Coordinates of C-alpha atoms and ligand atoms in Angstrom, one line a residue:
M1 CA -141.7 23.4 88.4
S2 CA -143.6 23.1 85.1
K3 CA -147.2 24.0 85.2
G4 CA -148.7 20.2 84.7
K5 CA -146.7 19.2 88.1
A6 CA -147.8 21.8 89.9
V7 CA -151.5 21.1 89.1
Q8 CA -150.4 17.4 89.7
S9 CA -149.7 18.2 92.7
I10 CA -152.2 20.2 94.0
K11 CA -154.4 17.7 93.1
F12 CA -152.8 15.0 94.6
K13 CA -152.9 17.2 98.2
L14 CA -156.3 18.2 98.1
C15 CA -157.1 14.2 97.4
V16 CA -155.1 13.7 100.5
T17 CA -156.4 15.8 102.9
F18 CA -160.2 14.9 101.5
I19 CA -159.2 11.3 102.2
C20 CA -157.4 11.5 105.9
A21 CA -161.1 13.2 106.1
G22 CA -163.5 10.7 105.5
L23 CA -161.0 7.9 107.3
I24 CA -160.6 8.8 110.2
P25 CA -165.0 9.4 111.3
M26 CA -164.7 5.6 110.5
Y27 CA -162.0 4.7 111.8
V28 CA -164.1 6.5 115.5
S29 CA -167.4 5.0 114.5
T30 CA -165.8 1.5 114.5
I31 CA -164.9 2.0 117.8
V32 CA -167.2 3.7 119.3
F33 CA -170.0 1.6 117.8
N34 CA -168.7 -1.4 117.7
Y35 CA -169.1 -2.6 114.3
R36 CA -168.1 -5.6 112.7
F37 CA -165.1 -6.2 110.3
Q38 CA -167.3 -6.9 107.0
D39 CA -169.4 -4.3 108.3
Y40 CA -166.6 -1.8 109.0
L41 CA -165.2 -2.8 105.6
I42 CA -168.5 -2.1 103.4
L43 CA -169.6 1.1 105.2
S44 CA -166.1 2.6 105.3
T45 CA -165.4 1.4 101.6
V46 CA -168.6 3.1 100.5
G47 CA -167.6 6.0 102.8
V48 CA -164.7 6.5 101.1
L49 CA -166.5 6.3 97.9
V50 CA -169.2 8.9 99.2
F51 CA -166.1 11.3 100.2
V52 CA -163.8 10.9 97.4
F53 CA -167.1 11.8 94.8
G54 CA -167.6 15.0 97.7
L55 CA -164.0 15.9 97.9
F56 CA -163.4 15.7 93.5
V57 CA -166.4 17.7 93.0
V58 CA -165.7 20.4 95.5
G59 CA -162.1 20.5 94.4
R60 CA -163.1 21.0 91.0
M61 CA -164.3 24.4 91.9
F62 CA -160.9 25.2 92.5
W63 CA -158.5 23.7 91.0
T64 CA -159.6 24.3 87.4
P65 CA -159.6 28.0 87.9
L66 CA -156.7 27.9 89.6
G67 CA -155.0 25.3 86.2
K68 CA -156.4 28.0 84.3
V69 CA -154.4 30.6 86.0
V70 CA -151.2 28.7 86.2
E71 CA -151.8 27.8 82.1
A72 CA -152.2 31.3 81.6
A73 CA -149.3 31.9 83.8
D74 CA -147.1 30.2 81.6
R75 CA -148.5 31.1 78.1
I76 CA -147.7 34.6 79.1
A77 CA -144.3 33.8 80.2
D78 CA -143.8 31.9 77.0
G79 CA -144.7 35.5 75.0
D80 CA -148.4 34.7 74.7
V81 CA -149.0 37.9 75.1
W82 CA -152.9 37.8 73.2
Y83 CA -154.2 34.6 75.7
E84 CA -157.0 36.2 77.8
I85 CA -157.6 33.9 81.0
G86 CA -161.4 32.8 81.0
V87 CA -162.3 32.5 84.9
D88 CA -165.1 35.2 85.6
R89 CA -164.9 34.5 89.9
T90 CA -165.6 37.3 92.0
D91 CA -163.0 35.5 95.0
E92 CA -159.6 35.1 96.0
I93 CA -159.2 32.8 92.6
G94 CA -161.2 35.6 90.8
Q95 CA -158.6 38.4 91.9
L96 CA -155.2 36.4 91.3
A97 CA -156.8 35.5 87.9
C98 CA -157.7 39.2 87.3
A99 CA -153.8 39.9 88.2
V100 CA -152.9 37.2 85.7
D101 CA -154.9 39.2 82.9
A102 CA -153.8 42.5 84.0
M103 CA -150.2 41.7 84.1
R104 CA -150.6 40.3 80.4
V105 CA -152.5 43.5 79.5
S106 CA -149.4 45.3 80.9
M107 CA -146.5 43.3 79.3
K108 CA -148.5 43.7 75.6
Q109 CA -148.4 47.3 76.2
Q110 CA -144.7 47.2 76.5
I111 CA -143.8 44.4 73.9
D112 CA -145.5 47.1 71.9
H113 CA -143.6 50.1 72.7
L114 CA -140.2 48.2 72.5
D115 CA -142.1 47.1 68.7
A116 CA -142.6 50.4 67.9
L117 CA -138.8 51.4 68.8
V118 CA -137.4 48.7 67.5
A119 CA -139.1 50.2 63.5
E120 CA -138.2 53.0 64.4
R121 CA -135.2 52.5 65.2
T122 CA -134.7 49.6 61.9
A123 CA -135.8 51.9 60.1
E124 CA -132.9 54.3 61.5
L125 CA -130.5 52.6 60.8
E126 CA -131.5 51.5 57.4
H127 CA -131.0 54.9 56.1
A128 CA -127.5 55.2 58.2
N129 CA -126.5 52.6 56.4
E130 CA -128.0 54.1 52.6
K131 CA -126.2 57.1 54.0
L132 CA -123.0 55.6 55.2
G133 CA -123.5 53.1 51.3
H134 CA -123.6 56.9 49.2
D135 CA -121.3 58.6 50.7
A136 CA -118.4 55.3 50.4
M137 CA -119.6 56.3 47.0
H138 CA -119.4 60.2 46.8
D139 CA -117.0 63.0 46.5
G140 CA -118.3 64.9 50.0
L141 CA -118.1 68.2 48.2
T142 CA -119.0 68.0 44.3
G143 CA -121.6 65.0 44.9
L144 CA -120.3 62.8 41.9
P145 CA -118.9 59.8 42.2
N146 CA -115.6 59.2 44.3
R147 CA -112.4 57.3 42.9
Q148 CA -114.4 54.0 44.7
A149 CA -117.9 54.3 42.4
L150 CA -115.3 54.4 39.2
R151 CA -113.2 51.7 39.6
S152 CA -115.9 49.4 40.3
Q153 CA -117.9 50.4 37.4
L154 CA -114.9 51.0 35.3
Q155 CA -114.1 47.3 36.3
T156 CA -117.5 46.5 35.2
E157 CA -118.0 48.0 31.5
L158 CA -113.9 46.3 31.1
A159 CA -115.7 42.8 31.6
M160 CA -118.5 44.1 29.4
F161 CA -115.9 45.1 26.4
H162 CA -114.2 42.2 27.3
Q163 CA -117.5 40.2 26.6
D164 CA -118.0 42.2 23.6
E165 CA -115.4 44.1 21.7
S166 CA -118.0 46.5 20.5
H167 CA -118.8 47.9 23.6
L168 CA -116.2 50.5 23.6
I169 CA -115.0 52.9 26.3
S170 CA -112.8 55.5 27.0
V171 CA -111.3 56.9 29.9
L172 CA -110.3 60.6 30.6
F173 CA -108.3 61.6 33.0
F174 CA -108.4 65.6 33.4
D175 CA -106.0 68.1 36.0
F176 CA -107.4 71.5 36.1
D177 CA -105.0 74.6 36.1
R178 CA -105.4 77.4 38.1
F179 CA -107.0 75.3 40.9
K180 CA -104.3 75.9 44.0
V181 CA -103.9 79.3 42.8
V182 CA -107.9 80.1 43.2
N183 CA -107.0 78.7 46.4
D184 CA -104.1 80.0 48.1
S185 CA -105.2 83.7 46.7
L186 CA -108.7 83.2 47.1
G187 CA -109.2 81.3 50.0
H188 CA -110.4 77.4 50.3
A189 CA -113.9 78.4 49.7
A190 CA -113.6 79.8 46.5
G191 CA -111.4 76.4 45.9
D192 CA -114.3 74.8 46.7
A193 CA -116.8 76.6 44.9
L194 CA -114.3 76.0 42.1
L195 CA -114.7 73.0 41.7
C196 CA -118.4 72.5 42.5
S197 CA -118.9 74.5 39.0
I198 CA -116.1 72.3 37.2
A199 CA -118.6 69.0 38.4
D200 CA -121.2 71.0 38.1
R201 CA -120.6 71.4 33.8
F202 CA -119.8 67.9 33.4
R203 CA -123.0 66.9 35.4
V204 CA -124.5 69.0 32.4
E205 CA -122.5 68.2 29.3
L206 CA -122.4 64.6 29.6
R207 CA -124.8 62.0 28.5
R208 CA -126.0 60.0 30.8
I209 CA -124.5 57.0 30.8
D210 CA -121.0 58.1 30.8
L211 CA -119.2 58.1 35.0
P212 CA -117.7 61.7 35.9
A213 CA -115.9 61.4 39.3
R214 CA -113.5 63.3 41.4
F215 CA -110.0 61.4 42.0
G216 CA -109.2 63.8 44.5
G217 CA -108.2 67.5 44.8
D218 CA -108.3 69.0 40.7
E219 CA -108.8 65.7 39.6
F220 CA -111.5 64.2 37.8
V221 CA -112.1 61.5 35.9
V222 CA -114.6 60.5 33.2
L223 CA -115.9 57.4 31.9
I224 CA -117.0 56.8 28.2
S225 CA -119.6 54.1 27.4
E226 CA -120.7 53.6 24.3
V227 CA -117.6 54.9 22.4
E228 CA -117.8 54.4 18.6
S229 CA -114.3 54.4 17.8
P230 CA -111.1 56.3 19.2
Q231 CA -112.2 59.2 17.4
H232 CA -115.0 59.2 18.8
A233 CA -114.0 59.6 22.8
L234 CA -111.1 62.2 21.2
D235 CA -114.0 64.5 19.8
A236 CA -115.6 64.0 23.5
A237 CA -112.5 65.0 25.6
D238 CA -112.2 67.9 23.2
R239 CA -115.2 69.4 23.1
L240 CA -114.8 69.1 27.4
L241 CA -112.0 71.2 26.4
K242 CA -113.7 73.4 24.7
V243 CA -116.0 73.8 27.7
F244 CA -113.3 74.6 30.6
E245 CA -112.1 77.5 28.3
E246 CA -115.3 79.0 30.0
A247 CA -114.5 81.0 32.4
H248 CA -115.9 79.6 36.1
V249 CA -118.2 83.0 37.8
I250 CA -116.8 82.6 41.8
D251 CA -117.4 85.3 44.3
G252 CA -117.9 88.1 41.6
H253 CA -114.4 87.0 39.6
R254 CA -114.3 85.6 36.9
I255 CA -111.6 82.5 36.4
V256 CA -110.6 80.1 33.5
S257 CA -109.3 77.0 34.9
T258 CA -108.5 75.5 31.9
A259 CA -107.9 71.6 31.5
S260 CA -105.2 68.6 30.9
I261 CA -106.3 66.0 29.8
G262 CA -105.4 62.4 29.0
M263 CA -107.6 60.1 27.2
V264 CA -107.4 56.2 26.9
V265 CA -109.7 53.7 24.7
A266 CA -110.0 50.3 26.2
N267 CA -108.3 47.4 24.6
P268 CA -108.1 43.8 25.3
R269 CA -104.3 44.4 27.3
Y270 CA -106.5 46.3 30.4
T271 CA -107.9 43.9 32.3
N272 CA -107.7 46.0 35.5
A273 CA -109.6 49.1 35.9
V274 CA -106.5 50.8 37.8
D275 CA -104.4 50.4 34.9
M276 CA -106.2 51.8 32.5
I277 CA -106.7 55.0 34.6
R278 CA -102.9 54.7 35.6
D279 CA -102.3 55.8 31.6
A280 CA -104.9 58.1 31.7
D281 CA -103.4 59.5 34.2
A282 CA -99.8 59.5 32.5
A283 CA -101.3 61.8 29.5
M284 CA -102.8 63.6 31.0
Y285 CA -98.7 64.6 32.9
Q286 CA -97.5 64.0 29.8
A287 CA -101.1 66.9 28.8
K288 CA -99.5 69.2 31.4
L289 CA -95.7 68.9 30.3
A290 CA -96.8 70.1 26.3
G291 CA -98.2 73.5 27.8
K292 CA -101.8 72.1 29.3
N293 CA -105.1 73.3 27.4
Q294 CA -104.5 69.9 25.7
V295 CA -105.8 66.2 25.5
V296 CA -102.9 63.9 24.8
V297 CA -103.5 59.8 23.7
F298 CA -101.9 57.6 25.9
D299 CA -99.0 55.3 24.6
E300 CA -97.1 52.8 25.5
H301 CA -93.9 55.2 25.9
M302 CA -95.3 57.3 28.6
L303 CA -96.6 54.3 31.2
A304 CA -92.6 53.4 31.3
D305 CA -91.7 57.4 31.5
A306 CA -94.6 57.3 34.5
K307 CA -92.6 54.2 35.8
Y308 CA -88.9 55.9 35.8
R309 CA -90.3 59.4 37.1
L310 CA -92.7 57.0 40.1
K311 CA -88.6 55.5 41.2
L312 CA -86.7 58.7 40.5
E313 CA -89.1 60.1 43.0
E314 CA -88.6 57.1 45.6
D315 CA -84.7 57.0 45.4
L316 CA -84.3 60.1 45.1
S317 CA -85.3 60.8 49.2
K318 CA -82.4 58.8 50.2
A319 CA -79.9 60.3 47.8
I320 CA -77.9 62.6 50.2
E321 CA -77.6 59.5 52.5
N322 CA -76.9 57.2 50.3
N323 CA -73.8 60.6 48.8
E324 CA -75.1 60.0 45.4
L325 CA -75.0 63.5 44.6
R326 CA -72.3 65.3 42.8
V327 CA -71.8 68.7 41.4
M328 CA -70.3 70.1 38.7
Y329 CA -68.7 73.1 37.8
Q330 CA -68.8 75.0 35.2
P331 CA -66.6 77.7 34.4
V332 CA -68.4 81.4 33.9
I333 CA -65.5 83.3 31.3
G334 CA -65.4 87.6 32.4
M335 CA -64.8 89.1 28.7
E336 CA -63.0 92.2 30.3
D337 CA -59.8 90.7 30.5
M338 CA -60.5 86.8 29.7
T339 CA -60.2 85.1 33.2
I340 CA -62.8 83.0 35.3
V341 CA -64.5 84.6 37.5
G342 CA -65.8 81.5 38.9
F343 CA -68.3 79.0 38.4
E344 CA -71.7 77.8 38.5
A345 CA -72.2 74.6 40.9
L346 CA -74.9 72.4 38.5
I347 CA -76.3 69.1 40.4
R348 CA -76.0 65.5 39.3
W349 CA -77.2 62.3 40.7
E350 CA -75.0 59.4 40.4
H351 CA -77.8 56.8 40.6
P352 CA -76.9 52.9 42.2
E353 CA -78.7 51.2 39.1
L354 CA -79.6 54.1 35.9
G355 CA -76.5 56.0 36.0
L356 CA -75.7 59.3 35.8
V357 CA -79.1 61.2 36.2
S358 CA -79.6 64.8 34.8
P359 CA -80.5 67.6 36.8
D360 CA -83.8 68.3 33.6
Q361 CA -85.1 64.8 35.5
F362 CA -85.3 64.9 39.0
I363 CA -84.9 68.6 39.7
P364 CA -88.8 69.3 38.3
I365 CA -89.8 66.0 40.4
A366 CA -87.8 67.6 43.3
E367 CA -89.5 70.7 43.2
D368 CA -92.8 68.7 43.6
T369 CA -91.8 66.6 46.2
G370 CA -90.3 69.5 48.4
Q371 CA -87.4 67.4 48.6
I372 CA -85.6 70.5 46.3
V373 CA -84.9 72.1 50.6
E374 CA -83.1 69.4 50.9
V375 CA -81.2 69.0 47.6
G376 CA -81.0 72.4 47.4
A377 CA -79.6 73.1 51.3
W378 CA -76.9 70.5 50.3
I379 CA -75.5 72.0 46.8
L380 CA -75.4 75.3 48.9
R381 CA -73.2 74.0 51.9
E382 CA -70.7 71.4 49.2
S383 CA -70.0 74.3 46.9
L384 CA -69.2 76.5 49.4
Q385 CA -67.2 73.8 51.0
Q386 CA -65.4 74.1 47.8
L387 CA -64.4 77.5 47.2
V388 CA -63.2 77.2 50.9
R389 CA -61.5 74.2 49.5
W390 CA -60.5 76.5 46.2
D391 CA -59.1 78.9 48.5
K392 CA -57.0 76.9 50.9
E393 CA -55.0 75.0 48.5
L394 CA -54.7 77.2 45.2
G395 CA -54.4 80.0 46.6
L396 CA -55.5 82.1 43.8
E397 CA -54.4 85.8 43.2
H398 CA -58.6 87.3 42.7
E399 CA -61.8 85.5 44.9
L400 CA -63.9 83.4 42.3
S401 CA -67.1 83.8 42.6
I402 CA -69.7 81.0 42.6
N403 CA -73.0 80.3 41.3
V404 CA -76.0 78.5 43.0
N405 CA -79.2 78.0 41.6
V406 CA -82.1 78.2 43.6
A407 CA -85.7 77.2 43.5
K408 CA -89.3 78.6 43.9
G409 CA -89.1 76.1 46.6
Q410 CA -86.3 76.5 48.3
L411 CA -86.6 80.6 48.4
I412 CA -90.5 80.4 50.2
H413 CA -89.2 78.2 52.7
P414 CA -89.7 79.4 56.1
E415 CA -85.7 78.5 56.9
F416 CA -84.0 79.4 54.1
L417 CA -82.9 82.6 55.2
G418 CA -81.4 81.2 58.3
L419 CA -80.0 78.6 56.6
V420 CA -77.9 81.2 53.7
K421 CA -77.0 82.8 57.2
E422 CA -75.7 79.7 58.7
V423 CA -73.4 78.4 56.0
L424 CA -72.5 81.4 55.0
E425 CA -71.4 81.4 58.5
S426 CA -69.4 78.3 59.2
T427 CA -67.8 78.3 55.6
G428 CA -66.5 81.3 56.4
I429 CA -67.5 82.9 52.6
S430 CA -67.9 86.6 52.0
P431 CA -71.8 86.6 50.7
H432 CA -70.4 88.3 47.4
R433 CA -69.0 85.9 46.2
L434 CA -72.3 84.0 46.1
K435 CA -74.1 84.5 43.4
M436 CA -78.2 82.8 43.3
E437 CA -79.9 81.8 40.3
I438 CA -83.8 82.2 39.8
T439 CA -85.7 82.0 36.7
E440 CA -88.0 84.5 36.1
S441 CA -91.2 81.7 36.2
T442 CA -89.8 81.7 40.0
A443 CA -89.8 85.3 40.5
I444 CA -93.3 85.5 39.0
D445 CA -95.3 84.0 41.2
P446 CA -98.8 85.1 41.8
R447 CA -99.1 83.5 45.6
H448 CA -95.9 85.2 47.0
D449 CA -94.2 88.1 46.4
M450 CA -91.1 87.0 46.1
S451 CA -89.5 90.1 46.0
V452 CA -89.9 90.5 49.9
V453 CA -86.9 86.7 50.3
I454 CA -85.2 88.7 47.0
D455 CA -84.4 91.8 48.9
R456 CA -83.8 89.9 52.1
I457 CA -81.0 87.9 50.0
R458 CA -79.4 91.0 48.8
E459 CA -79.6 92.9 52.4
L460 CA -77.3 90.4 53.5
G461 CA -74.6 90.8 50.0
I462 CA -75.5 87.7 48.0
L463 CA -75.7 88.9 44.6
I464 CA -78.8 87.8 42.5
A465 CA -78.8 86.3 38.6
M466 CA -82.1 86.2 37.2
D467 CA -81.6 82.7 35.3
D468 CA -82.4 81.7 31.4
F469 CA -83.5 84.8 30.7
G470 CA -85.3 85.0 27.1
T471 CA -87.3 81.6 27.7
G472 CA -89.9 83.1 29.1
H473 CA -91.8 86.0 29.3
S474 CA -88.4 87.7 29.3
S475 CA -89.5 91.3 31.1
L476 CA -87.1 93.9 31.1
S477 CA -89.9 95.1 34.1
L478 CA -89.6 92.3 36.2
L479 CA -85.7 93.0 35.8
H480 CA -86.1 97.1 37.5
K481 CA -88.5 94.8 39.8
F482 CA -86.6 93.1 41.9
K483 CA -83.0 94.8 40.8
F484 CA -81.1 91.5 39.7
D485 CA -77.4 92.4 40.1
I486 CA -76.9 90.4 37.4
L487 CA -78.8 88.9 33.7
K488 CA -78.0 86.0 32.8
I489 CA -78.7 85.5 28.2
D490 CA -80.3 81.4 28.1
Q491 CA -78.3 79.7 25.9
S492 CA -81.4 79.8 23.4
F493 CA -80.7 83.3 22.3
V494 CA -76.5 82.9 21.8
Q495 CA -77.1 80.1 19.3
G496 CA -80.0 81.4 17.7
M497 CA -77.9 84.6 17.0
E498 CA -75.8 83.4 14.2
E499 CA -78.7 82.8 12.3
S500 CA -80.9 85.6 12.5
R501 CA -79.9 89.6 12.3
E502 CA -83.3 90.1 14.4
M503 CA -82.0 88.3 16.9
S504 CA -78.9 89.5 17.6
A505 CA -80.2 93.1 17.3
V506 CA -82.8 92.0 19.8
L507 CA -79.6 90.8 21.9
H508 CA -77.4 93.7 21.7
S509 CA -79.6 96.2 22.4
I510 CA -81.0 93.8 25.8
I511 CA -77.2 93.3 27.0
A512 CA -77.1 97.4 26.5
L513 CA -80.3 98.4 28.3
A514 CA -79.5 95.8 31.3
Q515 CA -75.6 97.7 31.7
N516 CA -77.3 100.6 31.7
T517 CA -79.4 100.0 35.2
G518 CA -76.2 98.6 36.6
M519 CA -76.8 94.7 35.7
K520 CA -73.7 92.5 34.2
V521 CA -74.8 90.6 31.5
V522 CA -74.1 86.6 31.6
A523 CA -74.4 84.7 27.4
E524 CA -75.0 81.4 28.6
G525 CA -74.8 78.0 25.8
A526 CA -71.6 79.7 24.2
E527 CA -70.4 76.8 22.0
T528 CA -68.3 77.8 18.8
E529 CA -65.4 80.4 18.7
S530 CA -67.2 82.6 16.3
Q531 CA -70.1 82.8 18.6
V532 CA -67.7 84.0 22.0
A533 CA -66.5 87.0 18.9
C534 CA -70.3 88.0 18.5
L535 CA -70.8 88.6 22.2
I536 CA -67.4 89.7 22.8
A537 CA -68.9 92.6 19.9
H538 CA -71.9 92.9 21.6
E539 CA -70.1 94.4 24.9
C540 CA -71.7 90.9 27.0
D541 CA -69.9 90.7 30.0
M542 CA -69.3 87.3 31.0
I543 CA -69.2 83.9 28.8
Q544 CA -70.4 80.6 30.0
G545 CA -70.9 77.4 27.5
Y546 CA -68.6 74.5 26.2
Y547 CA -66.4 77.1 24.2
F548 CA -63.8 77.2 27.3
S549 CA -65.4 74.0 29.1
C550 CA -68.7 71.9 30.0
P551 CA -69.5 71.6 33.9
L552 CA -66.1 69.6 35.2
T553 CA -65.9 67.6 38.4
A554 CA -64.3 69.8 41.5
Q555 CA -60.5 68.2 40.8
D556 CA -61.2 69.1 36.4
A557 CA -62.2 72.0 37.6
S558 CA -59.1 72.4 40.2
V559 CA -56.8 71.5 37.2
Y560 CA -58.6 74.0 34.9
L561 CA -58.3 76.5 37.0
T562 CA -54.8 76.2 37.5
E563 CA -53.9 75.5 33.5
P564 CA -56.1 77.9 32.7
F565 CA -56.9 77.3 28.1
D566 CA -55.8 80.7 26.1
Y567 CA -59.2 82.2 25.6
S568 CA -57.1 85.0 23.2
Q569 CA -57.5 84.0 20.4
A570 CA -61.4 84.5 20.8
A571 CA -60.8 88.3 21.1
Ligands
C2E601 P1 -78.9 76.3 34.0 O1 -79.0 76.7 35.3 O2 -79.3 76.8 32.8 O3 -77.7 76.3 33.4 C1 -77.1 76.1 32.4 C2 -77.4 74.1 31.3 O4 -77.2 74.7 30.5 C3 -76.3 73.6 32.5 O5 -76.7 72.0 32.1 C4 -75.5 73.3 31.4 O6 -75.1 72.2 31.3 C5 -76.0 72.7 29.9 N1 -74.4 74.3 29.0 C6 -73.6 75.1 29.5 N2 -72.7 75.2 28.5 C7 -73.6 74.7 27.8 C8 -73.8 74.8 26.2 O7 -72.1 75.6 25.8 N3 -74.2 74.5 25.0 C9 -75.0 73.1 25.7 N4 -76.2 72.8 24.9 N5 -75.5 73.4 27.4 C10 -74.4 73.2 28.1 P2 -77.4 71.2 33.7 O8 -76.1 70.8 33.8 O9 -78.2 69.7 32.8 O10 -78.1 71.2 34.3 C11 -79.9 71.7 33.5 C12 -80.6 72.8 34.6 O11 -80.9 71.8 35.8 C13 -79.8 73.9 34.9 O12 -80.2 75.2 33.5 C14 -80.8 74.1 36.5 O13 -82.0 74.5 36.1 C15 -81.1 72.6 36.9 N6 -80.3 73.1 37.6 C16 -78.8 72.2 37.7 N7 -78.4 71.8 38.8 C17 -79.3 72.8 40.1 C18 -78.7 73.0 40.8 O14 -78.6 72.8 42.2 N8 -80.8 73.3 42.0 C19 -81.4 73.6 40.7 N9 -82.5 74.3 41.2 N10 -81.3 73.8 39.1 C20 -80.5 72.8 39.0
CA602 CA1 -78.3 78.3 36.0
CA603 CA1 -79.5 79.2 33.0

C-alpha cells in the first residue's frame, strides 16, 4: 500500500471511531431523558460537530507524526537516504521515528561503503582495461609494438600517403641470423636477451616518428615515416645494417647477429598494409638467399617467387600420398674397369599443374618445413626396392650400389636410424651397397654433433660420402674428423679444371690426399670427353656426369645397364 493510501486509511478509521463515540451517548441520553426529536437532532448535530472537532484535534496529534514517519520510510525506500524525519517526541511514535531514522543512517553508511567499493573496482577495471589494450598492441618480451599495432599504424600512414603522395613511407623487414643458434646453444634465456638487445638498438637508432615492431620469432618490421625519397629509405636500411654488425654481449658472450633486410617503399598500388609487409618479407627472403647481411629492395618478380614457393610448400604435403614423386637414377662409372658401379638416386616431383619440379626448388622447402623426413624416407625405400628389382630382373654379375642424398633434418630425426635399419631389413639389401651422401654444411652444425649419428650409420655398414666438396669451406680436417669413405668433388671444380692450371693442380692434390687417407674419389658433372680424360689422368676413382648419362628413369636405367655405352674411347 502507498504512503498516501496508508495515511488516508488511518484517518478514516479514526474518524469513524470518534463519530461512533459521539453518537452512542446521544442516543442513550435521548432514550433516558426522553428528548424531542428536533432537540435530539440539534443536540446530536452540535454533539457530532464538537466530537468531530475534538476528534480532529486529538487525531492530528497522532496522524501528523505518523504520516511523517510513513513519508520518510517511503523516501528512504526510494533511495533518498539524506531525508531526515523531523519528529521530536519521546513516546512510541518518537521511538518509531528514531528507529526509521537509524535505519536511514545505516543504509546511508552502507551505500557510501558500496559507492567506495564500486569506485575502487571501477579504477581497477579501468587499469586492467588499459593494460589489456597495451598488451594487445605490444610484444610481451621486448615491449615493442606488435604485429597488430604495426598493421594499424601502417594502414593509417598508407591512407595519408594516398591523400598526399609526398607523405612517403617505407617498410623494412628484418630477419636476424644466428638467433636459433644462440637459442639452441646458450638456451632460451640468452635467445630472449638477444631479442631484447636488438629491440633496444631499434629504440636508440630510430627517429621518434618511426615504428619498430616485433613481428614474431626473430623477425622485426620497421615502419619508416616521412621518407624523402626511396634512396633515403635505403640509406636508413644500410645504416641499420651496420648497426647490427656490432656484437651484442649476452651472458658474457659476444654475439654477432647480422640482419637480412627486405625493403619496400609505398606506391599508389598499395592500398593494404598487409601487402606492403608481404612484399618486404619476400625481399627479405631474397636477402637471405643472396648470403644474408644485406638489404634487398622488393621487385615484382619476388612476389611471384614467394607465391610459387608457398604453392610448393602447400602442395608438397600431398605429393607422396598422390604418388607425384619420382626417382631418377644417374649412373656412377668406375674408372678402373670402366663399368657402372651404381647409381645416385635423385628425386623429382611431377606436379599436376606445374610440371616437373626440380629438387633444387622443393628440397630446400622440404628442409624448412620438416617434410624432408617423410620425403627422404620415401626415396630411401623406393631406391632400395628398385635395387632389389634390378637384382632380380637383370641378374648382373657384379653388385650395384645406390647413393642416396641425406639432409640434415633426416639425420637429426630421432627415428632416422630405426628407419634405415627397417628399410635394409625389409629389402634385404646388404648395408655396404648403400652410400649416404651428406654435404659439408650438413656435417658442420653448431647445434648438433653430427659425428655421433654418422658413426652410428657407419656402424651399420653403410658407406658415407661427402657431397659437393669444393662448394663450402672444403675443409680437409672435416674429412678426417668424420672418416668419410667417399669424397664427391663438385661439378664446379670439374668444370673449372680445364680453364685454370691452379684449379687442376688443387684437384690433383685433393684426389691424392683423399686416396692416401683411404677414401675413394668421385668427380661429379663431367660433361665432355676432355674432362673425363683429365679426371682419369688425375686418377679419379669414379665419375658421374652427362658425358656418361644424365639421370634416368628406372626403366631407362635398366636399358642402360643391359646395353652399356662404350666408354673406352674416353680413356
Ligand atoms: P647433387 O646431390 O649434387 O646431385 C647432382 C646434381 O647434378 C643433380 O641435379 C644432377 O642431375 C646434376 N648433374 C649430374 N651430372 C651433371 C652434369 O654433367 N652437368 C650438370 N650441369 N649437372 C649434372 P639434380 O638432380 O637437379 O639435383 C640437384 C640437387 O638436389 C642434388 O645435388 C641434391 O643436392 C638435391 N637432391 C636431389 N635429390 C635429392 C634427395 O633425394 N634428397 C635430398 N636431400 N636432396 C636431393
Ligand atoms: Ca648428391
Ligand atoms: Ca653433388
